[in-house]
PDB file of C-alpha atoms in Angstrom:
ATOM      1  CA  MET A 113       0.000   0.000   0.000  1.00 47.00           C
ATOM      2  CA  GLU A 114       1.503   3.316  -1.052  1.00 62.00           C
ATOM      3  CA  TRP A 115      -1.027   5.713   0.453  1.00 71.00           C
ATOM      4  CA  THR A 116      -0.768   6.445   4.135  1.00 82.00           C
ATOM      5  CA  PRO A 117      -3.023   8.746   6.162  1.00 87.00           C
ATOM      6  CA  ALA A 118      -1.616  12.015   7.423  1.00 88.00           C
ATOM      7  CA  GLY A 119      -1.171  12.013  11.179  1.00 92.00           C
ATOM      8  CA  TRP A 120      -0.320   8.323  11.577  1.00 95.00           C
ATOM      9  CA  ASP A 121       2.731   9.382  13.579  1.00 95.00           C
ATOM     10  CA  THR A 122       0.476  11.098  16.142  1.00 96.00           C
ATOM     11  CA  HIS A 123      -1.380   7.808  16.633  1.00 96.00           C
ATOM     12  CA  ALA A 124       1.931   5.955  16.956  1.00 96.00           C
ATOM     13  CA  ALA A 125       3.236   8.462  19.520  1.00 97.00           C
ATOM     14  CA  ARG A 126       0.046   8.154  21.595  1.00 96.00           C
ATOM     15  CA  MET A 127       0.310   4.379  21.510  1.00 94.00           C
ATOM     16  CA  ALA A 128       3.953   4.550  22.616  1.00 95.00           C
ATOM     17  CA  ASP A 129       3.079   6.944  25.453  1.00 96.00           C
ATOM     18  CA  ALA A 130       0.262   4.645  26.612  1.00 94.00           C
ATOM     19  CA  THR A 131       2.403   1.497  26.385  1.00 92.00           C
ATOM     20  CA  VAL A 132       5.776   2.395  27.918  1.00 92.00           C
ATOM     21  CA  ARG A 133       7.483   5.203  29.821  1.00 93.00           C
ATOM     22  CA  SER A 134       9.080   7.873  27.631  1.00 94.00           C
ATOM     23  CA  GLU A 135      12.574   6.903  28.858  1.00 94.00           C
ATOM     24  CA  SER A 136      12.082   3.255  27.862  1.00 92.00           C
ATOM     25  CA  ARG A 137      14.232   1.994  25.003  1.00 91.00           C
ATOM     26  CA  TRP A 138      11.000   0.665  23.453  1.00 92.00           C
ATOM     27  CA  HIS A 139       9.349   4.100  23.250  1.00 95.00           C
ATOM     28  CA  GLY A 140      11.225   5.188  20.115  1.00 95.00           C
ATOM     29  CA  PRO A 141      10.429   2.104  18.033  1.00 93.00           C
ATOM     30  CA  LEU A 142       6.775   2.130  19.123  1.00 94.00           C
ATOM     31  CA  ALA A 143       6.453   5.824  18.304  1.00 96.00           C
ATOM     32  CA  THR A 144       8.133   5.671  14.888  1.00 95.00           C
ATOM     33  CA  VAL A 145       7.307   2.340  13.240  1.00 94.00           C
ATOM     34  CA  PRO A 146       4.365   2.731  10.824  1.00 94.00           C
ATOM     35  CA  ARG A 147       2.381  -0.225  12.228  1.00 93.00           C
ATOM     36  CA  HIS A 148      -0.582   0.464   9.924  1.00 94.00           C
ATOM     37  CA  LEU A 149       1.481  -0.583   6.900  1.00 93.00           C
ATOM     38  CA  PHE A 150       1.519  -4.132   8.287  1.00 92.00           C
ATOM     39  CA  VAL A 151      -2.280  -4.243   8.523  1.00 93.00           C
ATOM     40  CA  PRO A 152      -3.791  -2.508   5.468  1.00 95.00           C
ATOM     41  CA  ARG A 153      -6.715  -4.975   5.703  1.00 95.00           C
ATOM     42  CA  TRP A 154      -7.871  -6.912   8.740  1.00 95.00           C
ATOM     43  CA  TRP A 155     -10.757  -8.861  10.234  1.00 93.00           C
ATOM     44  CA  ALA A 156     -12.862  -7.040  12.833  1.00 92.00           C
ATOM     45  CA  PRO A 157     -14.484  -9.480  15.264  1.00 90.00           C
ATOM     46  CA  GLY A 158     -18.098  -9.243  16.301  1.00 89.00           C
ATOM     47  CA  GLU A 159     -20.898 -11.411  17.553  1.00 89.00           C
ATOM     48  CA  GLN A 160     -24.066 -12.480  15.789  1.00 87.00           C
ATOM     49  CA  ASP A 161     -26.627 -14.797  17.376  1.00 90.00           C
ATOM     50  CA  GLY A 162     -24.074 -15.978  19.950  1.00 88.00           C
ATOM     51  CA  THR A 163     -21.459 -16.803  17.306  1.00 87.00           C
ATOM     52  CA  TRP A 164     -18.219 -15.007  16.512  1.00 87.00           C
ATOM     53  CA  VAL A 165     -18.266 -13.376  13.085  1.00 89.00           C
ATOM     54  CA  TYR A 166     -15.557 -11.460  11.257  1.00 91.00           C
ATOM     55  CA  GLU A 167     -15.968  -8.427   9.037  1.00 92.00           C
ATOM     56  CA  LEU A 168     -13.293  -7.598   6.495  1.00 93.00           C
ATOM     57  CA  ARG A 169     -11.974  -4.057   6.928  1.00 95.00           C
ATOM     58  CA  ASP A 170      -9.881  -2.069   4.478  1.00 95.00           C
ATOM     59  CA  GLY A 171      -7.840   0.816   5.861  1.00 95.00           C
ATOM     60  CA  ALA A 172      -8.130   2.926   2.722  1.00 93.00           C
ATOM     61  CA  ASP A 173     -11.939   2.799   3.018  1.00 94.00           C
ATOM     62  CA  ASP A 174     -11.963   4.202   6.563  1.00 94.00           C
ATOM     63  CA  PRO A 175      -8.646   5.793   7.587  1.00 95.00           C
ATOM     64  CA  ALA A 176      -9.894   6.813  11.052  1.00 95.00           C
ATOM     65  CA  VAL A 177     -10.829   3.230  11.966  1.00 95.00           C
ATOM     66  CA  TRP A 178      -7.590   1.995  10.381  1.00 95.00           C
ATOM     67  CA  MET A 179      -5.466   4.286  12.544  1.00 96.00           C
ATOM     68  CA  SER A 180      -7.508   3.520  15.648  1.00 94.00           C
ATOM     69  CA  SER A 181      -7.172  -0.233  15.122  1.00 94.00           C
ATOM     70  CA  ALA A 182      -3.518  -0.267  14.078  1.00 94.00           C
ATOM     71  CA  TYR A 183      -2.359   1.894  16.994  1.00 95.00           C
ATOM     72  CA  ASP A 184      -4.532   0.524  19.805  1.00 92.00           C
ATOM     73  CA  LYS A 185      -2.050  -0.643  22.451  1.00 86.00           C
ATOM     74  CA  SER A 186      -4.392  -3.341  23.715  1.00 85.00           C
ATOM     75  CA  LEU A 187      -5.684  -4.756  20.429  1.00 86.00           C
ATOM     76  CA  SER A 188      -4.353  -7.703  18.460  1.00 88.00           C
ATOM     77  CA  VAL A 189      -5.396  -6.950  14.893  1.00 93.00           C
ATOM     78  CA  ILE A 190      -6.650 -10.160  13.261  1.00 93.00           C
ATOM     79  CA  THR A 191      -4.998 -10.679   9.879  1.00 93.00           C
ATOM     80  CA  ARG A 192      -6.051 -14.261   9.103  1.00 92.00           C
ATOM     81  CA  VAL A 193      -9.220 -16.204   9.848  1.00 91.00           C
ATOM     82  CA  GLY A 194      -8.842 -19.854   8.959  1.00 88.00           C
ATOM     83  CA  PRO A 195      -7.144 -19.948   5.540  1.00 89.00           C
ATOM     84  CA  HIS A 196      -8.362 -16.439   4.635  1.00 89.00           C
ATOM     85  CA  HIS A 197      -5.710 -13.721   4.932  1.00 92.00           C
ATOM     86  CA  ALA A 198      -7.324 -10.299   5.007  1.00 94.00           C
ATOM     87  CA  ASP A 199      -5.016  -8.977   2.290  1.00 93.00           C
ATOM     88  CA  HIS A 200      -6.409 -11.486  -0.230  1.00 92.00           C
ATOM     89  CA  ALA A 201      -9.859 -12.365   1.102  1.00 89.00           C
ATOM     90  CA  ALA A 202     -13.066 -11.876  -0.802  1.00 82.00           C
ATOM     91  CA  VAL A 203     -15.424 -13.901   1.386  1.00 79.00           C
ATOM     92  CA  VAL A 204     -16.407 -13.730   5.034  1.00 79.00           C
ATOM     93  CA  PRO A 205     -14.994 -16.883   6.596  1.00 77.00           C
ATOM     94  CA  GLU A 206     -16.601 -19.279   9.025  1.00 80.00           C
ATOM     95  CA  ALA A 207     -13.435 -20.164  10.908  1.00 83.00           C
ATOM     96  CA  CYS A 208     -11.280 -19.143  13.868  1.00 86.00           C
ATOM     97  CA  PRO A 209      -8.586 -16.456  13.896  1.00 87.00           C
ATOM     98  CA  ALA A 210      -5.234 -17.909  12.915  1.00 87.00           C
ATOM     99  CA  SER A 211      -2.877 -14.912  12.774  1.00 86.00           C
ATOM    100  CA  SER A 212      -2.651 -11.353  14.027  1.00 88.00           C
ATOM    101  CA  ALA A 213      -0.531  -8.276  14.463  1.00 87.00           C
ATOM    102  CA  THR A 214      -0.050  -8.858  18.181  1.00 84.00           C
ATOM    103  CA  LEU A 215      -1.043  -6.122  20.594  1.00 83.00           C
ATOM    104  CA  PRO A 216       1.945  -3.827  21.177  1.00 85.00           C
ATOM    105  CA  ALA A 217       1.807  -4.019  24.976  1.00 84.00           C
ATOM    106  CA  LEU A 218       2.214  -7.816  24.861  1.00 84.00           C
ATOM    107  CA  VAL A 219       5.108  -7.646  22.407  1.00 83.00           C
ATOM    108  CA  VAL A 220       6.986  -5.214  24.643  1.00 85.00           C
ATOM    109  CA  LYS A 221       6.254  -7.364  27.699  1.00 84.00           C
ATOM    110  CA  MET A 222       7.639 -10.446  25.935  1.00 83.00           C
ATOM    111  CA  TYR A 223      10.826  -8.610  24.988  1.00 80.00           C
ATOM    112  CA  ARG A 224      11.214  -7.185  28.475  1.00 78.00           C
ATOM    113  CA  THR A 225      10.768 -10.530  30.212  1.00 72.00           C
ATOM    114  CA  PRO A 226      14.125 -12.257  30.277  1.00 66.00           C
ATOM    115  CA  SER A 227      14.417 -15.982  29.797  1.00 63.00           C
ATOM    116  CA  SER A 228      16.887 -16.063  32.670  1.00 53.00           C
ATOM    117  CA  PRO A 229      16.043 -15.043  36.256  1.00 59.00           C
ATOM    118  CA  THR A 230      18.405 -12.035  36.168  1.00 62.00           C
ATOM    119  CA  PRO A 231      17.746  -9.326  33.559  1.00 58.00           C
ATOM    120  CA  PRO A 232      20.674  -7.613  31.830  1.00 57.00           C
ATOM    121  CA  ALA A 233      21.891  -4.384  33.430  1.00 59.00           C
ATOM    122  CA  SER A 234      20.777  -2.380  30.370  1.00 57.00           C
ATOM    123  CA  TRP A 235      17.090  -3.068  31.115  1.00 52.00           C
TER     124      TRP A 235
END
């Protein structure tokens, strides 16, 4: 996708501010990586008659929703439902989510959590 909405960096900065402290080494990457480029289309979950349903969303069709979804610190953006990747889908699937752009807060937490009991001094 070549087109990108003006002001995406404001959304990214807000997400970074809401996810980590400004002095964190993760603040810069969160505030400057154009996350929306990784999710130009996605599946929005909903419920219908007690069953999960997924609606295909296209960022270019609704830039405000695109920015809100891409830069929500507590939202994993669903990119694949069953075999249907949002970038190539034409039908609404009857399947379970299979892939996502993981919520930023969880990604940072995973990177911060050391696999050994003692974290490096640089953390």
